[in-house]
Coordinates of C-alpha atoms and ligand atoms in Angstrom, one line a residue:
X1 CA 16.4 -15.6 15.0
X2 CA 17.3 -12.5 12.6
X3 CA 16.1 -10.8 9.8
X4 CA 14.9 -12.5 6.1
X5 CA 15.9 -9.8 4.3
X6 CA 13.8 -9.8 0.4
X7 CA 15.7 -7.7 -2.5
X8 CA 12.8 -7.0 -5.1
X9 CA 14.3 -5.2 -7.0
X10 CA 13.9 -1.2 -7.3
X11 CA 16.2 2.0 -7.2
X12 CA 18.0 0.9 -4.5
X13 CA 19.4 -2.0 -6.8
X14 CA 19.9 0.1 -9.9
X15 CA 23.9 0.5 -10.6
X16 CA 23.5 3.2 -12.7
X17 CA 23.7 3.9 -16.2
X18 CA 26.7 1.5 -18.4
X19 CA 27.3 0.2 -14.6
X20 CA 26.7 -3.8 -15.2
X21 CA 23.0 -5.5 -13.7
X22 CA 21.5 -5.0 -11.0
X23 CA 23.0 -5.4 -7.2
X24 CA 21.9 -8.4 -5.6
X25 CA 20.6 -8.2 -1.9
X26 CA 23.8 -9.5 -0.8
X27 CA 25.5 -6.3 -2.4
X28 CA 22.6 -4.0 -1.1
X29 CA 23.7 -5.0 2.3
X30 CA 27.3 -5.5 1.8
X31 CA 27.3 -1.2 1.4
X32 CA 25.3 -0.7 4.7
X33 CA 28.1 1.3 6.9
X34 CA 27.4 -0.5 10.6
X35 CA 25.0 -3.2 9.8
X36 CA 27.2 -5.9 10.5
X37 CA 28.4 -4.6 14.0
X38 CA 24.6 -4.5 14.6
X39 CA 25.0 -8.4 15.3
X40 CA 21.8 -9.4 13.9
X41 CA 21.9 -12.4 11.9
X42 CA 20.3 -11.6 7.9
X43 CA 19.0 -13.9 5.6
X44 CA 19.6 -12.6 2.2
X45 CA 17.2 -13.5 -0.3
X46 CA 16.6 -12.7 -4.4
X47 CA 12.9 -12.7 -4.9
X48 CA 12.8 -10.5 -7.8
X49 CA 14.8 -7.6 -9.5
X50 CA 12.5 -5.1 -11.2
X51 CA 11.3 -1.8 -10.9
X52 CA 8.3 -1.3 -8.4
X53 CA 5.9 -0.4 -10.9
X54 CA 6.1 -3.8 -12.3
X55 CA 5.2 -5.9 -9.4
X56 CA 2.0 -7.3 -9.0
X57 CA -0.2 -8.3 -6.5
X58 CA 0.1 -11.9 -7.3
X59 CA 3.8 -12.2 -6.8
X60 CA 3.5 -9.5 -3.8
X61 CA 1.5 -11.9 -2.2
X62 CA 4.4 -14.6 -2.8
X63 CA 6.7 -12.4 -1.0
X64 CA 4.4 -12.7 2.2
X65 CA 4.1 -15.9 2.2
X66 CA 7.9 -16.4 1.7
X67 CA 7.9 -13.7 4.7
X68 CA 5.3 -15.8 6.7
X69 CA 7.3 -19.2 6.2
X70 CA 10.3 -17.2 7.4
X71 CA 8.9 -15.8 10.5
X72 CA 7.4 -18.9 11.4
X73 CA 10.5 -21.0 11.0
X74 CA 11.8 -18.1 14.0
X75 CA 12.7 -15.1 12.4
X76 CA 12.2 -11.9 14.3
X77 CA 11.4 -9.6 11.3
X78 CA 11.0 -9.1 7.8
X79 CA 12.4 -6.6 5.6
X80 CA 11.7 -6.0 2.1
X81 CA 13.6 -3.9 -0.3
X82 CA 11.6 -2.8 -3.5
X83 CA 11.1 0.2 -5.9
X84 CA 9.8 3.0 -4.1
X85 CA 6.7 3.5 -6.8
X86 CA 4.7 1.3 -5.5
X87 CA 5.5 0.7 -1.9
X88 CA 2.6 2.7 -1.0
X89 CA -0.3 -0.2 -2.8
X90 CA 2.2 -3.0 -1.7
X91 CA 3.1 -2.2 2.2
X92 CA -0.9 -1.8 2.5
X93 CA -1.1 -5.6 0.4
X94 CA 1.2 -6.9 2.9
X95 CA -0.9 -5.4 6.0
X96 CA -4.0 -6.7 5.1
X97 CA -3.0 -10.2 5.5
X98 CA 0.2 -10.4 7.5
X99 CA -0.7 -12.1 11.0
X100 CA 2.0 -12.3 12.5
X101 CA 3.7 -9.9 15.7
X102 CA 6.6 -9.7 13.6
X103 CA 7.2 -6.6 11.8
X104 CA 7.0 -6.9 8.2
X105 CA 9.3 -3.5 6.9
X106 CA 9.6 -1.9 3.6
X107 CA 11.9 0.3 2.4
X108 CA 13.7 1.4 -0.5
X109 CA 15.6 4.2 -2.2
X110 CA 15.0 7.3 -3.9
X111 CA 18.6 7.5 -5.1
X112 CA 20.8 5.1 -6.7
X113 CA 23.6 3.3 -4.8
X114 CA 26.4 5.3 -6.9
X115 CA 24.9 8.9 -6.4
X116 CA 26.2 10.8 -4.1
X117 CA 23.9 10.9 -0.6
X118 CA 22.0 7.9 -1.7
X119 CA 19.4 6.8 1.2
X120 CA 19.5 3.0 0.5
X121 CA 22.3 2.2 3.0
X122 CA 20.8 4.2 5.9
X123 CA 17.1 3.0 5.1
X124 CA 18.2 -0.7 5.1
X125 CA 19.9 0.1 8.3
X126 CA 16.8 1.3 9.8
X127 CA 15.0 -1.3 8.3
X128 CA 16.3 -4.0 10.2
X129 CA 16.7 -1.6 13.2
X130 CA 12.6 -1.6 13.0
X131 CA 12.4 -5.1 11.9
X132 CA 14.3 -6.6 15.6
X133 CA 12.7 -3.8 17.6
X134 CA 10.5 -5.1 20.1
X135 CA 8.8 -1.6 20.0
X136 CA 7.6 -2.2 16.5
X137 CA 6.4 -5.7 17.3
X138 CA 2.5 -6.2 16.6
X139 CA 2.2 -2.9 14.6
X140 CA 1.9 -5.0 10.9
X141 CA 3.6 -3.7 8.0
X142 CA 5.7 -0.4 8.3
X143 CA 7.4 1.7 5.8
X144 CA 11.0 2.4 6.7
X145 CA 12.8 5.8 4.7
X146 CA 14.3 8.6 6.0
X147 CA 14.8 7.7 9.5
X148 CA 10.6 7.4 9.9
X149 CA 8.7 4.7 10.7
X150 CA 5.2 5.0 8.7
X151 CA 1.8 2.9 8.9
X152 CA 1.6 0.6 5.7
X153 CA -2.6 1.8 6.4
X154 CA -1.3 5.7 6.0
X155 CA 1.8 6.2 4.3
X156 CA 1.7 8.2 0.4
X157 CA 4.8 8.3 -1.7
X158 CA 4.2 12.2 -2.0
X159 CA 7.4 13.6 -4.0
X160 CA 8.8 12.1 -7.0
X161 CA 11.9 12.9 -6.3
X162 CA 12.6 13.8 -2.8
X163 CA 14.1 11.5 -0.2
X164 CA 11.5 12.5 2.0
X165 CA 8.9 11.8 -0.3
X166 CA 7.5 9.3 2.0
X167 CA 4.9 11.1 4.2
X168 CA 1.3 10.1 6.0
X169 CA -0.8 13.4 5.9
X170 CA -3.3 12.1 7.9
X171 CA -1.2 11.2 10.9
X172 CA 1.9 11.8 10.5
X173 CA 4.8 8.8 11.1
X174 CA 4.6 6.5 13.9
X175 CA 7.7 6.6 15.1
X176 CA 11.3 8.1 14.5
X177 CA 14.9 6.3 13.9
X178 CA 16.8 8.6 17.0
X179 CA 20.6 7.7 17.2
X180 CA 20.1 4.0 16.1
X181 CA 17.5 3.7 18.4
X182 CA 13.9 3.3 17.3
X183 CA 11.6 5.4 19.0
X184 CA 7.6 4.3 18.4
X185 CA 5.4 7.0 19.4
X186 CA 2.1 5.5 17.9
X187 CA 1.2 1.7 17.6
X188 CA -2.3 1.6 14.9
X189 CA -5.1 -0.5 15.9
X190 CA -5.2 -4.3 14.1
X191 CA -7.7 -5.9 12.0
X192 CA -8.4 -9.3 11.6
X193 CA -6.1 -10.6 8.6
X194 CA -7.9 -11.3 5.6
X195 CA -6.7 -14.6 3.8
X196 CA -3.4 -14.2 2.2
X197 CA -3.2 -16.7 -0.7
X198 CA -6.6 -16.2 -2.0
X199 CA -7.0 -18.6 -5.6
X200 CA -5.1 -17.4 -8.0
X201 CA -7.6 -18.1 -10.7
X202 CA -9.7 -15.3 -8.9
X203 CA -7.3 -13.2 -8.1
X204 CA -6.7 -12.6 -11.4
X205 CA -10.4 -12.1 -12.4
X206 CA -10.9 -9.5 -9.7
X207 CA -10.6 -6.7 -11.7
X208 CA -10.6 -3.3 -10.2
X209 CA -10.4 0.2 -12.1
X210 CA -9.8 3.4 -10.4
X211 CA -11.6 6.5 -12.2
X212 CA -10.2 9.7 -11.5
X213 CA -12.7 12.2 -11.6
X214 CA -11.9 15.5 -13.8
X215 CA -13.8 18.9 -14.4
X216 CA -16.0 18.3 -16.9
X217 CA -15.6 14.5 -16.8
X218 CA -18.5 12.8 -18.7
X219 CA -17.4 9.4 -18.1
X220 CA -16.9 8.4 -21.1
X221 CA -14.2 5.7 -20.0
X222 CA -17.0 4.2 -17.8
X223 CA -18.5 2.7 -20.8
X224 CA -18.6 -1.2 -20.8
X225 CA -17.3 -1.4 -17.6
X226 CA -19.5 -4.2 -16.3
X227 CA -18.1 -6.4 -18.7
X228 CA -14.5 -6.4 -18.4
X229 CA -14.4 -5.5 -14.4
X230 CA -15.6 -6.5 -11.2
X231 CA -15.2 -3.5 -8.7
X232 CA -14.7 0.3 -9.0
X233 CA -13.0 2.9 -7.3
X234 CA -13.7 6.1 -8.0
X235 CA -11.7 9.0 -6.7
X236 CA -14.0 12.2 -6.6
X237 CA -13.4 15.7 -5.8
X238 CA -13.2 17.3 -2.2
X239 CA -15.0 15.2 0.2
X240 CA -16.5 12.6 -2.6
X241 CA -18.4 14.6 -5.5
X242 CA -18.5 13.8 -9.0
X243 CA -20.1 16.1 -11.5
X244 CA -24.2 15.7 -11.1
X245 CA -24.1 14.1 -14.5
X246 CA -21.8 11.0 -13.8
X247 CA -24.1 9.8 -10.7
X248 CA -26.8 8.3 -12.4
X249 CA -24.2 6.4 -14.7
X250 CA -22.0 5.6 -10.7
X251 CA -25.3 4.2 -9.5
X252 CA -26.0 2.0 -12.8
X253 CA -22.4 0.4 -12.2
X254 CA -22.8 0.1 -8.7
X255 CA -25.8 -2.1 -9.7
X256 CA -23.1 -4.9 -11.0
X257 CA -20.3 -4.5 -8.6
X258 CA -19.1 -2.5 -5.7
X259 CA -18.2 1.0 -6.4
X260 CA -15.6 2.5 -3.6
X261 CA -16.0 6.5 -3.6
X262 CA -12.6 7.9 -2.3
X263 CA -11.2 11.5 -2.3
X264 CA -8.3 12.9 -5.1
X265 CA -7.3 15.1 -2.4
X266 CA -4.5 13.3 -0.7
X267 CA -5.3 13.4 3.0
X268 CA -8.7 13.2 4.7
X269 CA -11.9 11.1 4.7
X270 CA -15.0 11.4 2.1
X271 CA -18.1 12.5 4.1
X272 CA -21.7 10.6 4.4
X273 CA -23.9 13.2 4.6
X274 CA -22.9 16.8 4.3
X275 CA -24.2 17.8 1.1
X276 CA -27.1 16.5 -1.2
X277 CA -27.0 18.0 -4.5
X278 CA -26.6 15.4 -7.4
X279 CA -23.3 13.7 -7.7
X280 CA -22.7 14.6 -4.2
X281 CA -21.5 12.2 -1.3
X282 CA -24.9 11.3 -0.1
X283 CA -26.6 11.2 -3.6
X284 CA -23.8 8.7 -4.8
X285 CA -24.5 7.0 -1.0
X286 CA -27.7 6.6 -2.4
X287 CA -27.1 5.1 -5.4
X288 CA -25.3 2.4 -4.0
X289 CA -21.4 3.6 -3.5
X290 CA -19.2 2.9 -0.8
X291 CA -17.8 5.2 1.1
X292 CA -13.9 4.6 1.8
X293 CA -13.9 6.8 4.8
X294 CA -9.9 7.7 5.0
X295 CA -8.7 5.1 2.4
X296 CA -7.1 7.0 -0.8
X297 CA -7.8 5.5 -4.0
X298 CA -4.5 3.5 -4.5
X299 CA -5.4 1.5 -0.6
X300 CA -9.1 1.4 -1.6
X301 CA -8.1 -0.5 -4.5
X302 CA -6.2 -2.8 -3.1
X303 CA -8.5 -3.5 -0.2
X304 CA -11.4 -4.3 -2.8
X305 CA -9.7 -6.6 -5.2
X306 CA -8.6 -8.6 -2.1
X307 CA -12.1 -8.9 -0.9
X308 CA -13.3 -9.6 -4.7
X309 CA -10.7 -12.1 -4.8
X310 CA -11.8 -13.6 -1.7
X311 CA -15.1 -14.1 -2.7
X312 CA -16.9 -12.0 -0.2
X313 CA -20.2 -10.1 -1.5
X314 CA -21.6 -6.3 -1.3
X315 CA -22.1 -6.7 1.8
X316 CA -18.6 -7.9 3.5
X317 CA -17.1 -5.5 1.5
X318 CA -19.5 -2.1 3.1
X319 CA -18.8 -3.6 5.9
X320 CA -14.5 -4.0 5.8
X321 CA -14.4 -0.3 4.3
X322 CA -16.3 0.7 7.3
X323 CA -13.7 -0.8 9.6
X324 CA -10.6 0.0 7.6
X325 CA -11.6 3.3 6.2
Ligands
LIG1 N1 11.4 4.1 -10.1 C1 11.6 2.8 -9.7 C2 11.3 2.5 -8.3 O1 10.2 2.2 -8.1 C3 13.0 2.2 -10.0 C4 13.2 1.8 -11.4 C5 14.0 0.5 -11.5 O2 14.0 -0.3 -10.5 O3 14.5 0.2 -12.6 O4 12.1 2.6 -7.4

């Protein structure tokens, strides 16, 4: 019955500059105007306090197993509160492997609790509106800002600043937060969870760099790659070119591990077989990449270090980008 409600941390615990520490969950909620006539029972928890950026995907995946334990002792929903920066990598984390019908929510802030207008009260209102809606049942992990209900699969953190930074180009949110009521226009297909407490031993090994590519780039930064990682993704112009003479160097690594080619662009897939001169989509197909279909980078890499760290081979991995990307 209820919410877990886990406080990681983030902007929407920062007090503000000579304010004191950081507010606990219990004081995140205590400022949320109406969520105690809302009647649902909360279980407030301190996981961690630090900004997004330095969460990782070891302790992540401690927060969905504390989730998992929660829902399966009988609560309705889960709702995380974390620093926005890297909700994007972790909402998708949490998807991958969360098997439950509950929804497991994010959200966050953009401003701090003492500016004026900050977001945090009305997101963790909506939050827990999502996370006890039986519309929003069987739909995974969802991102809560704003009054908009995203897809963990699709959603981008696409402003730095802006509380409506929180946007999916490719689809657009799946539902809306209309006078308290939570209005789901668009439930995404499942997949199969992938195991969510792979070793952490290998985990840790699974090493996965993200090459941006740049005019001119020589991949220089390439060098020695095989040694100190075990999967690439590489996020290439337009529709998944690099310059003609990075591909031979892209195929030579994709020789040692699995190389993920994604697009830089923001929204839309990479493309199979449109163009052929070198360095393009279906010469780096060729070689041996993998295309990530709609995955950006940031999702790509997070869906190949959980299939590195789960041991599966060149193989399983083609095959999960082709039914996730
Ligand atoms: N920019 C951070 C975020 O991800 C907040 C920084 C902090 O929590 O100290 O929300």
């Amino acid at each position: 019955m209820g919410v877990v409600l886990l406080a990681l941390g983030g902007t929407i615990s920062v007090p503000g500059r000579g304010r004191g520490a950081r507010l606990s969950g219990a004081e995140i909620t205590a400022a949320v105007p109406g969520l105690t006539e809302l009647g649902v029972p909360l279980d407030v928890r301190d996981v961690q306090a630090v900004p997004g950026g330095s969460l990782t995907f070891a302790q992540f995946l401690d927060v969905v197993a504390i989730a998992s334990r929660a829902v399966a002792e009988g609560a309705d929903g889960v709702v995380v509160t974390q620093g926005t920066d890297s909700l994007e990598e972790t909402a998708f984390l949490a998807d991958l492997v969360w098997p439950h019908e509950a929804p497991f929510v994010l959200t966050g802030a953009m401003r701090q609790p003492a500016m004026a207008g900050a977001d945090g009260p009305a997101n963790v209102l909506a939050a827990v509106r999502v996370a006890t809606a039986p519309e929003a049942r069987g739909a995974g992990a969802l991102v809560v800002l704003n009054d908009e209900v995203h897809a963990a699969r699709w959603v981008r953190k696409t402003h730095s600043t802006s509380t409506a930074t929180f946007a999916s180009p490719n689809t657009g949110p799946l539902g809306h937060i209309v006078e308290g009521r939570v209005r789901m226009l668009l439930i995404p297909p499942r997949h199969e969870p992938l195991p969510a407490g792979p070793d952490r031993k290998r985990l840790e090994d699974a090493r996965v760099a993200l090459h941006v590519v740049t005019l001119d780039d020589d991949g220089d930064r390439l060098q020695g790659l095989e040694a100190t990682h075990r999967g690439l993704v590489v996020a290439g112009f337009g529709v998944g070119h690099v310059p003609g003479a990075l591909a031979p160097r892209l195929g030579a690594l994709a020789e040692h591990m699995p190389v993920v080619l994604t697009s830089r662009t923001g929204s839309g897939p990479v493309l199979r077989h449109t163009y052929s001169a070198p360095g393009s989509e279906t010469d780096l197909r060729r070689r041996g990449l993998i295309d990530s279909g709609f995955l950006d980078p940031y999702k790509a890499r997070v869906l190949l270090r959980l299939l590195l760290a789960a041991g599966a081979g060149r193989d399983d991995i083609a095959e999960a980008f082709a039914l996730r990307g």
